[in-house]
Amino acid sequence: MKKLRITVEGTAYDVTVEVLEDTDTGMIAAPTAPAPAVSGAPAPAAPGPTPSAPAAAPTGAGEVASPLAGTIVSIDVAVGDTVSAGDQVLVLEAMKMNNVVQAPTSGTVTAIAVQPGATVTEGQGLLTIG
């Protein structure tokens, strides 16, 4: 066992470390650039997340891609439906949150590649708007 003193932001901590393999060469490591200071107060919060995920960039002509990996909760359109840019087309659950996927463009839904309960990966095609 080795006893070490570690100083973090000016506060010294005495720690005991178990040495599993003695590779001590007697050399002292070169100092590295100091880490950025972290105060005890929380950092200012970034603007909160929006209740819906942004529409994914089309991966093909009119294809709507999944903005993140998750599970399809509901599909709110059917083949032949006319949608406008920004309309909700489906709901995707990711990390215990429901994310609304919106139509990136106006047009008619020509194909739906997924069904409720399906697991999708980020960038996977969900439906096509023609």
Short mmCIF file of C-alpha atoms in Angstrom, two decimals:
data_model
loop_
_atom_site.label_atom_id
_atom_site.label_comp_id
_atom_site.label_asym_id
_atom_site.label_seq_id
_atom_site.Cartn_x
_atom_site.Cartn_y
_atom_site.Cartn_z
CA MET A 1 0.00 0.00 0.00
CA LYS A 2 1.15 3.52 -0.75
CA LYS A 3 -0.05 6.68 0.86
CA LEU A 4 -0.39 9.60 -1.51
CA ARG A 5 -1.53 13.18 -1.18
CA ILE A 6 -3.60 14.49 -4.10
CA THR A 7 -4.46 18.16 -4.40
CA VAL A 8 -7.60 19.09 -6.32
CA GLU A 9 -8.39 22.77 -6.73
CA GLY A 10 -6.30 23.67 -3.73
CA THR A 11 -7.81 21.03 -1.43
CA ALA A 12 -5.43 18.27 -0.35
CA TYR A 13 -6.68 14.70 0.02
CA ASP A 14 -4.67 11.92 1.67
CA VAL A 15 -5.39 8.60 -0.06
CA THR A 16 -4.14 5.05 0.30
CA VAL A 17 -3.52 3.19 -2.94
CA GLU A 18 -2.92 -0.52 -3.33
CA VAL A 19 0.03 -1.21 -5.62
CA LEU A 20 -0.74 -4.24 -7.79
CA GLU A 21 2.49 -4.20 -9.78
CA ASP A 22 5.60 -2.33 -8.73
CA THR A 23 6.69 -0.44 -11.82
CA ASP A 24 8.10 2.51 -9.91
CA THR A 25 11.23 3.63 -11.73
CA GLY A 26 11.88 6.47 -9.35
CA MET A 27 11.09 8.94 -12.11
CA ILE A 28 8.65 11.75 -11.58
CA ALA A 29 6.09 12.29 -14.31
CA ALA A 30 6.38 15.54 -16.22
CA PRO A 31 3.73 18.04 -15.20
CA THR A 32 0.79 18.30 -17.51
CA ALA A 33 -1.34 21.31 -18.32
CA PRO A 34 -3.66 22.06 -15.43
CA ALA A 35 -7.22 20.93 -15.81
CA PRO A 36 -9.82 23.67 -16.13
CA ALA A 37 -11.12 24.81 -12.78
CA VAL A 38 -14.45 23.41 -11.72
CA SER A 39 -16.30 25.34 -9.06
CA GLY A 40 -18.67 23.81 -6.56
CA ALA A 41 -21.53 25.77 -8.10
CA PRO A 42 -23.28 24.19 -11.06
CA ALA A 43 -22.43 25.54 -14.47
CA PRO A 44 -25.03 27.75 -16.10
CA ALA A 45 -27.64 25.58 -17.71
CA ALA A 46 -27.81 25.43 -21.45
CA PRO A 47 -31.20 26.13 -22.97
CA GLY A 48 -33.50 23.25 -22.12
CA PRO A 49 -34.34 20.54 -24.62
CA THR A 50 -37.33 21.04 -26.82
CA PRO A 51 -40.17 18.58 -26.39
CA SER A 52 -39.61 17.24 -29.88
CA ALA A 53 -36.53 16.08 -31.72
CA PRO A 54 -35.67 17.99 -34.86
CA ALA A 55 -36.62 16.35 -38.10
CA ALA A 56 -33.76 14.30 -39.43
CA ALA A 57 -31.98 15.34 -42.56
CA PRO A 58 -33.27 13.32 -45.50
CA THR A 59 -31.00 10.39 -46.35
CA GLY A 60 -32.42 9.96 -49.82
CA ALA A 61 -34.95 11.70 -52.00
CA GLY A 62 -37.70 12.45 -49.49
CA GLU A 63 -36.58 9.87 -46.95
CA VAL A 64 -37.00 10.84 -43.29
CA ALA A 65 -34.20 9.36 -41.17
CA SER A 66 -34.28 8.64 -37.46
CA PRO A 67 -32.65 11.49 -35.51
CA LEU A 68 -31.46 9.03 -32.82
CA ALA A 69 -31.59 5.37 -31.85
CA GLY A 70 -34.75 4.30 -30.10
CA THR A 71 -38.09 2.52 -30.34
CA ILE A 72 -41.03 3.59 -32.49
CA VAL A 73 -43.96 4.45 -30.20
CA SER A 74 -46.51 5.54 -32.81
CA ILE A 75 -46.80 6.38 -36.47
CA ASP A 76 -49.11 9.32 -36.96
CA VAL A 77 -49.43 9.19 -40.76
CA ALA A 78 -50.39 6.62 -43.36
CA VAL A 79 -49.25 6.04 -46.93
CA GLY A 80 -51.11 8.57 -49.08
CA ASP A 81 -51.45 11.21 -46.35
CA THR A 82 -50.45 14.76 -47.28
CA VAL A 83 -48.12 16.41 -44.77
CA SER A 84 -46.67 19.89 -44.43
CA ALA A 85 -43.14 20.68 -43.31
CA GLY A 86 -43.09 20.51 -39.50
CA ASP A 87 -46.08 18.16 -39.15
CA GLN A 88 -45.68 15.34 -36.62
CA VAL A 89 -45.17 12.06 -38.49
CA LEU A 90 -44.18 9.69 -35.69
CA VAL A 91 -43.06 9.41 -32.07
CA LEU A 92 -39.74 7.79 -31.16
CA GLU A 93 -38.81 6.79 -27.60
CA ALA A 94 -35.15 7.23 -26.73
CA MET A 95 -33.63 7.27 -23.23
CA LYS A 96 -37.09 7.10 -21.60
CA MET A 97 -38.28 10.22 -23.48
CA ASN A 98 -40.77 10.48 -26.31
CA ASN A 99 -39.39 12.49 -29.23
CA VAL A 100 -41.63 13.81 -31.97
CA VAL A 101 -40.25 13.37 -35.48
CA GLN A 102 -41.49 16.05 -37.86
CA ALA A 103 -41.78 16.11 -41.62
CA PRO A 104 -38.77 17.98 -43.05
CA THR A 105 -40.68 18.88 -46.22
CA SER A 106 -44.22 19.06 -47.51
CA GLY A 107 -45.56 16.28 -49.69
CA THR A 108 -47.35 12.96 -49.68
CA VAL A 109 -46.25 9.97 -47.61
CA THR A 110 -45.24 7.36 -50.17
CA ALA A 111 -43.77 4.65 -47.94
CA ILE A 112 -43.43 3.74 -44.27
CA ALA A 113 -40.44 1.53 -43.46
CA VAL A 114 -41.11 0.88 -39.75
CA GLN A 115 -43.93 -0.10 -37.44
CA PRO A 116 -44.73 0.64 -33.78
CA GLY A 117 -42.46 -1.31 -31.43
CA ALA A 118 -39.59 -1.47 -33.93
CA THR A 119 -36.11 -0.60 -32.70
CA VAL A 120 -34.28 1.81 -35.01
CA THR A 121 -30.75 3.17 -35.22
CA GLU A 122 -29.69 6.75 -35.75
CA GLY A 123 -29.91 7.62 -39.44
CA GLN A 124 -32.15 4.67 -40.33
CA GLY A 125 -34.88 5.50 -42.87
CA LEU A 126 -38.31 5.73 -41.26
CA LEU A 127 -40.62 6.89 -44.03
CA THR A 128 -40.56 8.58 -47.41
CA ILE A 129 -42.29 11.79 -48.42
CA GLY A 130 -42.67 12.36 -52.14
#
